[in-house]
XYZ file of C-alpha atoms in Angstrom:
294
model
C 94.402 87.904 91.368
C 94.257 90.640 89.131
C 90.468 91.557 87.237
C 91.312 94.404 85.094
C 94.586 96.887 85.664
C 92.978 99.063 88.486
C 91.292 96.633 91.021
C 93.159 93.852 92.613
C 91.541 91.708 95.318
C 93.467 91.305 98.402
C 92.802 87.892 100.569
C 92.385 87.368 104.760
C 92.033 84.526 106.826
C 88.680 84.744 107.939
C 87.375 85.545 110.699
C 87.662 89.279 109.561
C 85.403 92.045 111.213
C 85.075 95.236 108.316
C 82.903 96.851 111.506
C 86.022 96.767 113.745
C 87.836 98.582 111.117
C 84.698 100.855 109.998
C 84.480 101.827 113.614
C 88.064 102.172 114.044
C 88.323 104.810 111.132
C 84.827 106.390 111.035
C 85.437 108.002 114.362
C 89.369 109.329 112.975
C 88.241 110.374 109.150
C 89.796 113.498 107.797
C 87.613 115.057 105.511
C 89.233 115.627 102.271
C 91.980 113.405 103.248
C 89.565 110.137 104.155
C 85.923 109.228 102.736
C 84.259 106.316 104.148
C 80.885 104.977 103.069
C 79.216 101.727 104.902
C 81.418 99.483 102.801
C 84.020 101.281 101.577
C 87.025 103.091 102.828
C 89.060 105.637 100.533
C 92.108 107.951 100.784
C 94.295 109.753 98.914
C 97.913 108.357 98.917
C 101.652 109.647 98.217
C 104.287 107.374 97.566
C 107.675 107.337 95.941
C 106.537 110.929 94.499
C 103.332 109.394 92.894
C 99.804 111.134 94.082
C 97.227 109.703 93.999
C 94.250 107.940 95.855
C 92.858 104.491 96.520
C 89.569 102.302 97.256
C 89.135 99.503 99.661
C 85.457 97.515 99.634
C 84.044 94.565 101.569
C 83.034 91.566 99.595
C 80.190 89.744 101.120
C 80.972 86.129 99.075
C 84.469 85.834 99.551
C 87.418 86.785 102.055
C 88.954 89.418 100.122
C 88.836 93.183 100.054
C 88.994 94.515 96.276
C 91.497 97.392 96.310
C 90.374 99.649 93.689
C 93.681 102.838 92.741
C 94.465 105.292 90.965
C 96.570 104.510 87.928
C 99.264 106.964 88.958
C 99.741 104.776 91.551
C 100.405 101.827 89.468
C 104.210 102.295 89.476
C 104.414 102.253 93.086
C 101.550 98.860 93.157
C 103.731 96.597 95.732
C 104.464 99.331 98.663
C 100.503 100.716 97.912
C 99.428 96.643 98.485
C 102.002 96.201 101.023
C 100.420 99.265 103.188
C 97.151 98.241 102.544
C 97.524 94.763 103.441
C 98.910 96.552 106.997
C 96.504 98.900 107.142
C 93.681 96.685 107.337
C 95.531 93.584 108.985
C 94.993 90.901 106.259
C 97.983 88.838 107.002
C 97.615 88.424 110.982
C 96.415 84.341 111.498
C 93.575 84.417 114.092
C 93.596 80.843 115.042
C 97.081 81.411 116.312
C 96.355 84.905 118.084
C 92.850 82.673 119.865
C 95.211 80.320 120.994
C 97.675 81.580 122.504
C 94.412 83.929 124.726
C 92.431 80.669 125.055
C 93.908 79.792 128.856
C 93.751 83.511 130.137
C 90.890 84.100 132.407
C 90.280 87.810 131.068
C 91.124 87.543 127.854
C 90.178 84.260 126.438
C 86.508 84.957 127.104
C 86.856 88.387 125.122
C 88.937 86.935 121.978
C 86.468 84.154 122.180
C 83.669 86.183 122.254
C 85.146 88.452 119.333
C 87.621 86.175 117.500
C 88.052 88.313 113.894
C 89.495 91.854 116.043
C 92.258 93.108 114.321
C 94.835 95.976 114.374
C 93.362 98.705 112.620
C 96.706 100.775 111.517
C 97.522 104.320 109.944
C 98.252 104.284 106.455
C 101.612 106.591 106.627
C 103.315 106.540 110.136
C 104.090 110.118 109.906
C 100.573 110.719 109.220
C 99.883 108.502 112.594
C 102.251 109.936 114.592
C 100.906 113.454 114.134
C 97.515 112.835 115.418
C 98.944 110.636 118.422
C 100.714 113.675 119.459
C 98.052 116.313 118.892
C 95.962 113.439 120.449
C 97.896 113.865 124.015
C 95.617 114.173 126.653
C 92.083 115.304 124.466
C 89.781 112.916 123.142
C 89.558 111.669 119.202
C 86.987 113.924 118.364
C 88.582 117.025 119.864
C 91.829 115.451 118.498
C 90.441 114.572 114.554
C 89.382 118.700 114.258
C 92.775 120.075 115.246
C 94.199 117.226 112.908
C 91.940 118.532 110.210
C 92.868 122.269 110.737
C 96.529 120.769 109.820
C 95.004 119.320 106.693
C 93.358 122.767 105.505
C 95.835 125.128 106.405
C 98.926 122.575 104.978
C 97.601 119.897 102.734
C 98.437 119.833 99.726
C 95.630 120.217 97.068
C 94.145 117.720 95.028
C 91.646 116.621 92.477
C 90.758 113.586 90.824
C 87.757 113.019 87.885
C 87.394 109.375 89.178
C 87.351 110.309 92.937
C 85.724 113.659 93.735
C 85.666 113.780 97.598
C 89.402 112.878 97.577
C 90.999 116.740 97.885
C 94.294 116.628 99.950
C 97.008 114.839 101.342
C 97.963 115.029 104.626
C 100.739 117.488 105.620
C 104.627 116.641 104.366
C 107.043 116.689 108.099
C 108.438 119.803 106.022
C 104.762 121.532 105.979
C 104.219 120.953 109.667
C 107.605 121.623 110.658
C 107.586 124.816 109.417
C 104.434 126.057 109.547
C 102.928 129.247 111.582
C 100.312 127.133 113.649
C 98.709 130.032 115.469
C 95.361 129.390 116.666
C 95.525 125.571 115.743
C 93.816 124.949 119.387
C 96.705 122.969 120.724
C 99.032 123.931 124.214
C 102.068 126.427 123.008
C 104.546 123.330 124.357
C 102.637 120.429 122.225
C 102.728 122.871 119.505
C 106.621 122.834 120.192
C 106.506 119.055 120.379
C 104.400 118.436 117.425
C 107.351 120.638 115.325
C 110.687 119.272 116.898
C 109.194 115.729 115.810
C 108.107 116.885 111.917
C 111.645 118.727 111.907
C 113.420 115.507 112.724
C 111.744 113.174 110.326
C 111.940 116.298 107.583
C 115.712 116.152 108.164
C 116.371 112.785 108.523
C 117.518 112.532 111.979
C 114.880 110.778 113.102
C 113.487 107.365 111.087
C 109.800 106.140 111.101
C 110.945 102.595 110.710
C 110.928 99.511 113.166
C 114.633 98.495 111.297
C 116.578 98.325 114.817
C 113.425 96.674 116.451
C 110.007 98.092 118.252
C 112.472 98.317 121.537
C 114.749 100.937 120.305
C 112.449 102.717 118.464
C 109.956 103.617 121.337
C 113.082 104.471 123.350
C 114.356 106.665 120.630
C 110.729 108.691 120.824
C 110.989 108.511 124.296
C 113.948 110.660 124.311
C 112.209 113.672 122.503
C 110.972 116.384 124.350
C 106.989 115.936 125.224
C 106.638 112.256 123.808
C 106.110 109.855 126.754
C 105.448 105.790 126.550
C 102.227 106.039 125.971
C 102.486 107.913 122.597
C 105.390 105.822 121.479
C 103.925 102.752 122.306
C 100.617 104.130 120.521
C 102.991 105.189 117.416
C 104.648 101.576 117.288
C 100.622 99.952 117.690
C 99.137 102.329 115.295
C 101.698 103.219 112.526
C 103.127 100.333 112.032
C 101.257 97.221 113.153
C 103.468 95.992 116.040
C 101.839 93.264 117.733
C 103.538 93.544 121.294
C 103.505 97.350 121.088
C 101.310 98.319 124.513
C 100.341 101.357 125.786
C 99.723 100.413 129.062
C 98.315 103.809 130.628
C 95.985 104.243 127.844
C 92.693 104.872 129.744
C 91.123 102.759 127.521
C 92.538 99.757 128.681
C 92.426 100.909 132.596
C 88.963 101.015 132.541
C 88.207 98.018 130.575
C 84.796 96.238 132.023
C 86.484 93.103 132.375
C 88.947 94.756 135.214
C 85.408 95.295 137.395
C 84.338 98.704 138.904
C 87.173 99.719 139.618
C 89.240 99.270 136.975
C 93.094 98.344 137.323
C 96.290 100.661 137.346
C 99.140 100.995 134.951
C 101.635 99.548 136.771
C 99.567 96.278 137.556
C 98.124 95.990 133.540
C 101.844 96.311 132.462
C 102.681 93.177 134.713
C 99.964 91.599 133.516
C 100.389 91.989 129.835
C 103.618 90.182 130.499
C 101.726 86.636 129.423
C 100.309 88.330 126.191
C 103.776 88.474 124.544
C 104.373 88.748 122.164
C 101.196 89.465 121.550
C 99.704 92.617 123.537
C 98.873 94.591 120.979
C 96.030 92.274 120.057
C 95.138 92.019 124.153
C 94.736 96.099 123.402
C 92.574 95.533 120.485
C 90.387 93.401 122.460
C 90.262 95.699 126.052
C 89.520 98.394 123.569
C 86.572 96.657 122.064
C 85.410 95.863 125.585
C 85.527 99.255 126.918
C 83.701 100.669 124.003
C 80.971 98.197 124.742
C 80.836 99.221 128.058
């Protein structure tokens, strides 16, 4: 439904939570790159060589989100409503995802309790996968300013009349692959890691695509030097929506209130998760929701 040629409305099967997603991308917002207000979330956006940048806002009368863009971006409309629509979770049916949670003792009461939680998801993999691997073993926040540092040093420049605070895009796999990243405030070895990967997807040896199945390609990252499960399985949840992807040592989800004091162990969540399929990834939306409650 189209009201003039720069705003389109985008519809969701309610329930929808914006505050999950709010949440979700307040805490990860790269200035210049990102600008969120309390009902709005903006970006700037590159696709098939177009630059430019693009609106989302919550509607309080209706179950839509009116996508407001750039007209340089109206060549490339489908993939930038297609992303969106990804980004924010729009087509996932919640009835179906409550269902199939209703019978499990530790979940039902928590999708119950909470049944609009979505999968908040990257806009560009590449983009995603970058800040899961700066974000090995350091928390958001420390992981969001060495992510940012990327954006200043490597970003290329922006401006826009119509959208002031939008300034950069996020670094190219060419930028990061071959950049000098002295002093960035990551390890020498994930600094090594972090370039291998950009190199690979610069080249085109390695695809950001789920076209041979999530399977194959979390065993494909698996095989690269310094990218365990749980960043592949985060890559898979994050970049690109995959509802059984399931990082099962993510902390997160170890510590979960619903596990008790004492939380439960990787191995025993992975067996676990087993009865979620093919599902998990909204199981991990929900332990996540719980553990930030506390």
């Amino acid at each position: 439904m189209s009201q003039s040629p720069d705003t389109l409305l985008l519809s969701y099967q309610p329930p929808w939570q914006w505050q999950q997603f709010h949440a979700h991308f307040a805490l990860r917002a790269l200035a210049g790159v990102e600008c969120l207000q309390p009902h709005s979330y903006a970006r700037s956006a590159h696709l098939d060589g177009q630059r430019g940048w693009f609106r989302v806002q919550t509607l309080a009368d209706q179950p839509a989100l009116q996508l407001h863009y750039s007209q340089s971006l109206q060549p490339c409309l489908a993939t930038l409503i297609a992303r969106v629509r990804k980004m924010f979770d729009l087509d996932c049916q919640p009835q179906q995802i409550s269902a199939h949670f209703a019978s499990d003792a530790q979940l039902g009461p928590l999708v119950a309790r909470n049944p609009g939680l979505r999968l908040p998801t990257a806009f560009e993999p590449f983009e995603q996968a970058v800040r899961a691997i700066v974000g090995q073993q350091v928390t958001v926040k420390a992981a969001v300013t060495i992510t940012g540092r990327l954006v200043s040093r490597l970003g290329e420049a922006l401006q826009f009349a119509d959208a002031p605070e939008i300034q950069r895009l996020f670094p190219n796999p060419q930028a990061i692959a071959n950049a000098n990243l002295d002093g960035i405030g990551m390890p020498g070895k994930r600094v090594q890691t972090l370039q291998h990967f950009a190199a690979l997807v610069a080249n085109g040896d390695l695809r950001l695509d789920l076209q041979d199945g999530y399977t194959a390609f979390v065993e494909r990252l698996c095989a690269l030097p310094g990218i365990g499960p749980w960043t592949a399985e985060y890559i898979a949840l994050r970049a690109f929506g995959e509802v059984d992807a399931f990082p099962a040592s993510d902390l997160g989800l170890l510590k979960a209130p619903v596990w008790g004091v004492a939380g439960i162990d990787a191995k025993q969540l992975k067996a676990r998760a087993e009865s979620w399929r093919p599902w998990r990834a909204y199981a991990a939306a929900h332990l996540w929701h719980n553990y930030s409650e506390g």
